[in-house]
Amino acid sequence: MGKVPVKFKKAVVDSFRRHAWNMGISHYHADILYMKDDKSSGNNHTLADIDVNRRYLTCQLRVFPALIERWKKSGMGELEDVIAHETAHILTQHLYDCGAARYQDPSEMIDAWEALTEAISRISIKLDKGLR
């Protein structure tokens, strides 16, 4: 993959910031990395992925060349979908961590569930206010 288009980088950053704000997680710091090689699993190319560090409120979003190629062909639609999906992983990380833990206190799962439920309800309220 050659140089990443500046317009693409701006679109990724703007999309991440907008979706993070919408989801109530704009306090997370994101490092966005544009990878040189695609990541494949079987016949599928991964378009982007994210690692979340809940303790330090950071994440690392990796964008793969396959997403750049799709953006060149189809524009913003799929880019928005992919970035929104990866951003949402920040919200669901706590629930995933609890589910994947070998040992957990039942209250940990309830806390993760309540935090995710609250975030979703706040998103709904924001959307509802925007539609009025």
Short mmCIF file of C-alpha atoms in Angstrom, two decimals:
data_model
loop_
_atom_site.label_atom_id
_atom_site.label_comp_id
_atom_site.label_asym_id
_atom_site.label_seq_id
_atom_site.Cartn_x
_atom_site.Cartn_y
_atom_site.Cartn_z
CA MET A 1 0.00 0.00 0.00
CA GLY A 2 1.31 3.41 -0.92
CA LYS A 3 0.71 6.66 0.88
CA VAL A 4 -2.60 6.99 2.73
CA PRO A 5 -4.73 9.78 1.21
CA VAL A 6 -5.04 12.82 3.47
CA LYS A 7 -8.81 12.97 2.79
CA PHE A 8 -9.13 9.38 3.97
CA LYS A 9 -7.20 10.07 7.19
CA LYS A 10 -9.40 13.09 7.90
CA ALA A 11 -12.54 11.05 7.22
CA VAL A 12 -11.40 8.33 9.67
CA VAL A 13 -10.53 10.82 12.43
CA ASP A 14 -13.76 12.79 11.95
CA SER A 15 -15.84 9.62 11.93
CA PHE A 16 -14.16 8.24 15.06
CA ARG A 17 -14.60 11.51 16.95
CA ARG A 18 -18.24 11.85 15.92
CA HIS A 19 -19.16 8.28 16.86
CA ALA A 20 -17.19 8.44 20.12
CA TRP A 21 -19.11 11.61 21.01
CA ASN A 22 -22.44 10.03 20.05
CA MET A 23 -21.67 6.97 22.17
CA GLY A 24 -20.51 8.94 25.21
CA ILE A 25 -16.90 7.74 25.01
CA SER A 26 -15.20 10.85 23.67
CA HIS A 27 -12.93 10.81 26.74
CA TYR A 28 -10.96 7.92 25.20
CA HIS A 29 -7.66 8.76 23.52
CA ALA A 30 -7.23 6.95 20.19
CA ASP A 31 -4.07 6.18 18.31
CA ILE A 32 -5.02 5.51 14.69
CA LEU A 33 -2.56 3.35 12.79
CA TYR A 34 -2.70 2.88 9.03
CA MET A 35 -1.31 -0.56 8.35
CA LYS A 36 0.84 -1.39 5.31
CA ASP A 37 -0.52 -4.91 4.84
CA ASP A 38 -4.01 -6.36 4.97
CA LYS A 39 -5.09 -8.73 7.70
CA SER A 40 -6.92 -11.77 6.40
CA SER A 41 -8.86 -14.62 7.93
CA GLY A 42 -9.86 -17.18 5.36
CA ASN A 43 -11.36 -15.41 2.35
CA ASN A 44 -12.17 -12.26 4.31
CA HIS A 45 -10.05 -9.15 4.70
CA THR A 46 -10.28 -7.32 7.99
CA LEU A 47 -11.05 -3.68 7.24
CA ALA A 48 -10.18 -2.32 10.70
CA ASP A 49 -9.80 -3.54 14.27
CA ILE A 50 -9.35 -1.99 17.68
CA ASP A 51 -7.65 -2.76 20.99
CA VAL A 52 -9.13 -1.07 24.04
CA ASN A 53 -7.39 -0.32 27.33
CA ARG A 54 -10.17 0.43 29.83
CA ARG A 55 -7.77 1.28 32.66
CA TYR A 56 -6.04 4.13 30.83
CA LEU A 57 -9.00 5.08 28.60
CA THR A 58 -7.03 4.55 25.41
CA CYS A 59 -7.47 2.55 22.26
CA GLN A 60 -5.51 1.67 19.18
CA LEU A 61 -7.52 1.64 15.97
CA ARG A 62 -5.81 -0.16 13.10
CA VAL A 63 -7.02 0.59 9.58
CA PHE A 64 -6.08 -1.85 6.83
CA PRO A 65 -5.51 -1.14 3.12
CA ALA A 66 -8.69 -3.03 2.17
CA LEU A 67 -10.75 -0.26 3.78
CA ILE A 68 -8.89 2.41 1.83
CA GLU A 69 -9.62 0.55 -1.41
CA ARG A 70 -13.32 0.23 -0.55
CA TRP A 71 -13.44 3.93 0.36
CA LYS A 72 -11.96 4.82 -3.02
CA LYS A 73 -14.66 2.76 -4.76
CA SER A 74 -17.75 3.42 -2.67
CA GLY A 75 -17.12 6.60 -0.67
CA MET A 76 -18.11 7.29 2.91
CA GLY A 77 -20.93 4.79 3.51
CA GLU A 78 -18.90 1.72 4.32
CA LEU A 79 -16.19 3.75 6.04
CA GLU A 80 -18.79 5.16 8.46
CA ASP A 81 -20.16 1.68 9.16
CA VAL A 82 -16.71 0.23 9.86
CA ILE A 83 -15.53 3.09 12.08
CA ALA A 84 -18.82 3.17 14.01
CA HIS A 85 -18.55 -0.59 14.58
CA GLU A 86 -14.95 -0.39 15.80
CA THR A 87 -15.78 2.59 18.04
CA ALA A 88 -18.67 0.64 19.57
CA HIS A 89 -16.17 -1.99 20.71
CA ILE A 90 -15.03 0.57 23.30
CA LEU A 91 -18.51 0.40 24.84
CA THR A 92 -18.71 -3.38 24.78
CA GLN A 93 -15.12 -4.09 25.91
CA HIS A 94 -16.01 -4.24 29.62
CA LEU A 95 -18.75 -6.79 28.99
CA TYR A 96 -16.41 -8.84 26.81
CA ASP A 97 -13.66 -8.74 29.43
CA CYS A 98 -16.03 -10.00 32.12
CA GLY A 99 -17.35 -12.77 29.91
CA ALA A 100 -13.85 -13.89 28.93
CA ALA A 101 -12.47 -13.86 32.49
CA ARG A 102 -11.90 -17.27 34.03
CA TYR A 103 -12.96 -16.01 37.45
CA GLN A 104 -15.37 -13.21 38.05
CA ASP A 105 -17.55 -11.82 40.74
CA PRO A 106 -21.19 -11.73 39.60
CA SER A 107 -21.31 -8.02 40.44
CA GLU A 108 -18.61 -7.36 37.80
CA MET A 109 -20.88 -8.67 35.07
CA ILE A 110 -23.80 -6.64 36.42
CA ASP A 111 -21.63 -3.49 36.46
CA ALA A 112 -20.56 -4.09 32.85
CA TRP A 113 -24.16 -4.77 31.81
CA GLU A 114 -25.46 -1.62 33.54
CA ALA A 115 -22.69 0.56 32.07
CA LEU A 116 -23.45 -0.67 28.55
CA THR A 117 -27.19 -0.26 29.09
CA GLU A 118 -26.68 3.32 30.30
CA ALA A 119 -24.51 4.14 27.30
CA ILE A 120 -27.10 2.77 24.89
CA SER A 121 -29.89 4.71 26.62
CA ARG A 122 -27.87 7.93 26.36
CA ILE A 123 -27.33 7.30 22.65
CA SER A 124 -31.07 6.83 22.20
CA ILE A 125 -31.80 10.07 24.05
CA LYS A 126 -29.28 11.98 21.88
CA LEU A 127 -30.80 10.53 18.72
CA ASP A 128 -34.32 11.29 19.89
CA LYS A 129 -33.42 14.93 20.66
CA GLY A 130 -31.86 15.22 17.21
CA LEU A 131 -35.02 13.98 15.53
CA ARG A 132 -37.35 16.46 17.29
#
